[in-house]
PDB file of C-alpha atoms in Angstrom:
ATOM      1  CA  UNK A   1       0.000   0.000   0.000  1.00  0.00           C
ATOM      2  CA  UNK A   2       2.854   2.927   0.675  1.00  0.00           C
ATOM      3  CA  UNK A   3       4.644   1.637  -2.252  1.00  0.00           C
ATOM      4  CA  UNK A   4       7.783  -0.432  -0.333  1.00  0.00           C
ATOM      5  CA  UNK A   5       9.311  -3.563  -1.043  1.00  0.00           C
ATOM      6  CA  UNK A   6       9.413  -6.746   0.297  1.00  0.00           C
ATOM      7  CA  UNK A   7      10.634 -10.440   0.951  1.00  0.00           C
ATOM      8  CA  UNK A   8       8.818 -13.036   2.589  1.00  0.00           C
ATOM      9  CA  UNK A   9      10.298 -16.181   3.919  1.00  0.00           C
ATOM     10  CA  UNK A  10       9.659 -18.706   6.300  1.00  0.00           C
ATOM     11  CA  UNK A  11      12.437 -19.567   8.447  1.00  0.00           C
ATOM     12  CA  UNK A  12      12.484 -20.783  12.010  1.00  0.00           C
ATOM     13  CA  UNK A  13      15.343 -19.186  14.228  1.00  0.00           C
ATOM     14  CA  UNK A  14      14.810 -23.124  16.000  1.00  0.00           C
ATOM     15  CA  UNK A  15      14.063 -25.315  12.536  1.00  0.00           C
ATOM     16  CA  UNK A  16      15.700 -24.021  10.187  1.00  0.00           C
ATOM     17  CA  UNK A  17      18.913 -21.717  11.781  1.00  0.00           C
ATOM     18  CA  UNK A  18      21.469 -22.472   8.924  1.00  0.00           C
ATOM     19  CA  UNK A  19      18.838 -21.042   6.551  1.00  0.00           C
ATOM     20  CA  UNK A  20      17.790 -17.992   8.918  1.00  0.00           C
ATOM     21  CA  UNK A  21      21.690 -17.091   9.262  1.00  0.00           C
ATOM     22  CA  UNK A  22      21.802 -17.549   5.355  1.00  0.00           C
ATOM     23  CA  UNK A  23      19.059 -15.050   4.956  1.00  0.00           C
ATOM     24  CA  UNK A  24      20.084 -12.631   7.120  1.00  0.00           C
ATOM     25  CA  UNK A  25      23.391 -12.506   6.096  1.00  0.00           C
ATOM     26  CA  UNK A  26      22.396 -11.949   2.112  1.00  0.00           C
ATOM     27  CA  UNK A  27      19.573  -9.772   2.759  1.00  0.00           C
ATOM     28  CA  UNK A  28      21.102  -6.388   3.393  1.00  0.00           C
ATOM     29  CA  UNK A  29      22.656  -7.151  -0.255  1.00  0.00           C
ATOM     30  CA  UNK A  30      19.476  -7.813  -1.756  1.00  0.00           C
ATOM     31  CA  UNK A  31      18.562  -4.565  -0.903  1.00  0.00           C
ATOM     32  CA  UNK A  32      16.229  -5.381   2.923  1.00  0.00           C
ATOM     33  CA  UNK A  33      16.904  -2.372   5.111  1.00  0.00           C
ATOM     34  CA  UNK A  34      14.369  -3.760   7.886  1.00  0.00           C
ATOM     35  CA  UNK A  35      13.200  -6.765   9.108  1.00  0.00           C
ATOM     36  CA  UNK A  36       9.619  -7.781  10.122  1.00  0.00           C
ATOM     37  CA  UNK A  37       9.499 -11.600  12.022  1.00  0.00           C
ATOM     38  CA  UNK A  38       6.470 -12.876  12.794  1.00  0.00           C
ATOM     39  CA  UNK A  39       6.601 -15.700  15.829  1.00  0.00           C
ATOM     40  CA  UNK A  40       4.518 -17.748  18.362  1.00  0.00           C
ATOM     41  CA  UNK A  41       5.393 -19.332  21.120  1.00  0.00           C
ATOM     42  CA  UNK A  42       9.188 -19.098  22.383  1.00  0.00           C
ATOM     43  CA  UNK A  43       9.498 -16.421  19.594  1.00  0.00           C
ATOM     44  CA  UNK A  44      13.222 -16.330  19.551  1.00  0.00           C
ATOM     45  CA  UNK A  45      13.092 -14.948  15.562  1.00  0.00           C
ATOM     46  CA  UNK A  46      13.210 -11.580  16.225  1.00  0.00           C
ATOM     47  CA  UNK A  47      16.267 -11.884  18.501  1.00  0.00           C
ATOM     48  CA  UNK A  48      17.962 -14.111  16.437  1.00  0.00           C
ATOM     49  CA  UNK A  49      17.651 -12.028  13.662  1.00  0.00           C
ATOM     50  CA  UNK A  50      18.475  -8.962  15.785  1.00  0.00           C
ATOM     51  CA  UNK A  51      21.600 -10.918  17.035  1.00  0.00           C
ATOM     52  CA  UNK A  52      23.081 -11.186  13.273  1.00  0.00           C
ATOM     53  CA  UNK A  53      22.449  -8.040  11.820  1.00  0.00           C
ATOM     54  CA  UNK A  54      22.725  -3.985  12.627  1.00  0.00           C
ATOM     55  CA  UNK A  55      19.721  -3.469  10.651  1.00  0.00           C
ATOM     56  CA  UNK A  56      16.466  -2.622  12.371  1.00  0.00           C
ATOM     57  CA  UNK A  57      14.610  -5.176  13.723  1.00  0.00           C
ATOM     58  CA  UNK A  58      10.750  -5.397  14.186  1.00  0.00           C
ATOM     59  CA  UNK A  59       9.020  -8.216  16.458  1.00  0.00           C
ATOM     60  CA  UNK A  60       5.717  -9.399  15.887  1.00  0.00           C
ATOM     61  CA  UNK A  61       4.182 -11.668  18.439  1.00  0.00           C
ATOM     62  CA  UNK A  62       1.844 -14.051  16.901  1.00  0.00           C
ATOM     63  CA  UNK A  63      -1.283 -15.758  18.778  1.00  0.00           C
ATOM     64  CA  UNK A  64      -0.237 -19.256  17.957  1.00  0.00           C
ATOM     65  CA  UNK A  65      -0.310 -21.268  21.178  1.00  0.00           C
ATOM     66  CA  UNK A  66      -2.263 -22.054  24.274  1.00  0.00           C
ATOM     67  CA  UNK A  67      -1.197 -18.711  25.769  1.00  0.00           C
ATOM     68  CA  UNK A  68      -2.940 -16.676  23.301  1.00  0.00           C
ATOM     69  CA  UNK A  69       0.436 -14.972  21.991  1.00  0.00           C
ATOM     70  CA  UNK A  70       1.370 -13.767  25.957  1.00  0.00           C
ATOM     71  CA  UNK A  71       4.251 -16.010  25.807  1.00  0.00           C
ATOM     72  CA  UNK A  72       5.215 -14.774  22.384  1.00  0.00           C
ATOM     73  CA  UNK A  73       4.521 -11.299  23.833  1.00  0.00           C
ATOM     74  CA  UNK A  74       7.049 -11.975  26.736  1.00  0.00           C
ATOM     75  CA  UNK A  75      10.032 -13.477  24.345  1.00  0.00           C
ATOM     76  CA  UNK A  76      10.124 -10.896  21.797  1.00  0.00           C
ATOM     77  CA  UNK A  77      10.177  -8.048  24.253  1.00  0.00           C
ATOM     78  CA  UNK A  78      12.699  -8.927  26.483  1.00  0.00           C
ATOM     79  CA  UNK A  79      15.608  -8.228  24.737  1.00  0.00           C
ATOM     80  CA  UNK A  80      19.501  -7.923  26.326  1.00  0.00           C
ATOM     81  CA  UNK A  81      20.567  -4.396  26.226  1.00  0.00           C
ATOM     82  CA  UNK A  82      22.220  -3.601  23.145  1.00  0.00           C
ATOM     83  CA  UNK A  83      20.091  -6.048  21.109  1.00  0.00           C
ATOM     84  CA  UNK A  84      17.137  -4.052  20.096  1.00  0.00           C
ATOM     85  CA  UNK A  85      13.852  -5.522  18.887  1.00  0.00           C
ATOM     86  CA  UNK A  86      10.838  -3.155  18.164  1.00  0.00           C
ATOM     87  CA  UNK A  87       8.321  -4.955  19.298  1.00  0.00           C
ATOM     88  CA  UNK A  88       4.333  -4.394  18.263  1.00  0.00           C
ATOM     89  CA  UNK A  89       1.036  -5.941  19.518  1.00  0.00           C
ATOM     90  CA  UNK A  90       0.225  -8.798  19.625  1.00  0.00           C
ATOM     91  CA  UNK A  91      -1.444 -10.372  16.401  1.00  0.00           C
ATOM     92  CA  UNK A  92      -3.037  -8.784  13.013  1.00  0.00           C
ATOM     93  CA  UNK A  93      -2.822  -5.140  14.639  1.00  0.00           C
ATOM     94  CA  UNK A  94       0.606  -5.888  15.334  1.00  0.00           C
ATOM     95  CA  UNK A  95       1.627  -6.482  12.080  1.00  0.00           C
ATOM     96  CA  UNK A  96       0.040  -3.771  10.027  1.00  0.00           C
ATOM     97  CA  UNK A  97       1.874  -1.226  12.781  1.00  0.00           C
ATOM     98  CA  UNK A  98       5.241  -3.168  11.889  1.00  0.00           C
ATOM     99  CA  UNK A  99       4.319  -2.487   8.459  1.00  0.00           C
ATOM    100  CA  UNK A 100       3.901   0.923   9.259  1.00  0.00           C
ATOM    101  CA  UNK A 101       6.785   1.048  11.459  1.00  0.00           C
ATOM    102  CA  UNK A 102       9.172  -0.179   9.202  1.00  0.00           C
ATOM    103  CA  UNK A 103       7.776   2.591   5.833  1.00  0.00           C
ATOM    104  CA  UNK A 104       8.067   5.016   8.588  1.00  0.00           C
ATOM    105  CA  UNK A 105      12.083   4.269   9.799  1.00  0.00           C
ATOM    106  CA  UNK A 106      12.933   3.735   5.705  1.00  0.00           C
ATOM    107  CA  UNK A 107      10.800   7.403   5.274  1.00  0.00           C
ATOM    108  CA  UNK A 108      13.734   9.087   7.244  1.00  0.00           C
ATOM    109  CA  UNK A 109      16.057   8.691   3.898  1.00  0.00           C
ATOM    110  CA  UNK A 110      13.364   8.694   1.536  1.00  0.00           C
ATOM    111  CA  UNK A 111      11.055  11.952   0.912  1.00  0.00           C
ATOM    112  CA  UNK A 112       8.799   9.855  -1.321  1.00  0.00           C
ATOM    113  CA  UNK A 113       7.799   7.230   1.051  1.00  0.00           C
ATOM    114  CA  UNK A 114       7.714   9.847   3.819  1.00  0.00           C
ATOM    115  CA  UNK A 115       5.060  11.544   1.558  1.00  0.00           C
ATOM    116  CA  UNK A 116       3.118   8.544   1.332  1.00  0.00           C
ATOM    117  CA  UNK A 117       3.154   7.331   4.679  1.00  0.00           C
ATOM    118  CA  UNK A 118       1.801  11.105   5.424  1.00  0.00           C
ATOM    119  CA  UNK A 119      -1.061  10.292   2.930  1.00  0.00           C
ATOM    120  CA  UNK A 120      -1.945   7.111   4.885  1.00  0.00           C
ATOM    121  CA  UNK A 121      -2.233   8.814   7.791  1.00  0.00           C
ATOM    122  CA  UNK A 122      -4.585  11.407   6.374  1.00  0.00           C
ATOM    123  CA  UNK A 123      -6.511   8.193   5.181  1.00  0.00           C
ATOM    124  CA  UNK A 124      -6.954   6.882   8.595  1.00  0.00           C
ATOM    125  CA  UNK A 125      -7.735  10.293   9.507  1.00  0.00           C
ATOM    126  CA  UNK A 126     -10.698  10.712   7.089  1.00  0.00           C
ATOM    127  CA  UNK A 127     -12.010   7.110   7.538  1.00  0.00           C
ATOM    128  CA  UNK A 128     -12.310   8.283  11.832  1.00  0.00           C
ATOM    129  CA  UNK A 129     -13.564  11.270  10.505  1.00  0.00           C
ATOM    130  CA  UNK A 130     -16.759   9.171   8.213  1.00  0.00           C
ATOM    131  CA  UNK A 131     -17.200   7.024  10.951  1.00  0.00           C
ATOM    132  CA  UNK A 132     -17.966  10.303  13.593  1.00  0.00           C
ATOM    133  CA  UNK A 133     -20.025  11.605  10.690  1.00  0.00           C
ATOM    134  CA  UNK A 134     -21.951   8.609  10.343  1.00  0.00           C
ATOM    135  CA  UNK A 135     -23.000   8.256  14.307  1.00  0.00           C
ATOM    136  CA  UNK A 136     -23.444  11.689  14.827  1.00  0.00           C
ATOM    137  CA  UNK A 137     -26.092  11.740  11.904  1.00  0.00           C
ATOM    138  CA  UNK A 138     -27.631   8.345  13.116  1.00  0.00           C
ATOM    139  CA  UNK A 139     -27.681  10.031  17.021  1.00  0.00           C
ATOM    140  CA  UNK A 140     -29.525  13.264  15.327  1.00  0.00           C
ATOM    141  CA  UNK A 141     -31.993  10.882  13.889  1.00  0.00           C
ATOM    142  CA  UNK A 142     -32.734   9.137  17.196  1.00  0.00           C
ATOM    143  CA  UNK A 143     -33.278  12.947  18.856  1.00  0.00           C
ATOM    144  CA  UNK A 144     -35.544  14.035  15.917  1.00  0.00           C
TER     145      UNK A 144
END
């Protein structure tokens, strides 16, 4: 939607490490300039990935287990100092703000995307606005 982008992959910082240190390592070549990882449970991705790379790093707990993502919550926040991990909500929420995170850190080189994450903002802005218009008209009609 803001015009950035992407990779996806799915790697496991537990299943698949050799492939995960692969990635990361190549990535930066290819071009990535943040990272977005997605995890459940013991949600070590985001820290791994964080671990192998100076790039930023953006955690995304997912609600994938019998703790309903509190666990994933818990892993990717706590971090070591020094090893940063920018770490979102839990769930869908969560990872349209990473999204938006991510356009916004890569706006601070780029006037173009900075332009058109300020557009998306005056979208959400207008769609709040509609929605106000559209109770206040159905409250007026109640009063009437």
């Amino acid at each position: 939607r803001l015009g950035v982008g992407y990779r996806v992959r799915v790697l496991s910082a537990h299943r698949s490490p050799e492939a995960l240190r692969e990635f990361v390592g190549e990535a930066p070549r290819q071009g990535v300039r943040v990272f977005i990882a997605l995890a459940g449970g013991a949600a070590h991705l985001a820290g791994v990935i964080a671990a192998q790379t100076e790039l930023p790093v953006i955690g995304v707990p997912v609600d994938s287990s019998p703790l309903k993502g509190v666990d994933a919550l818990h892993a990717t926040v706590m971090m070591p100092g020094g090893v940063p991990v920018a770490t979102m909500a839990v769930g869908r929420a969560g990872a349209e703000n990473a999204g938006v995170f991510a356009a916004q850190v890569m706006a601070l080189s780029d006037p173009g995307l900075a332009g058109r994450v300020r557009a998306y903002r005056r979208e959400l802005a207008a769609g709040v606005s509609r929605k106000d218009a559209a109770v206040q008209e159905r409250l007026a009609q109640r009063r009437r």
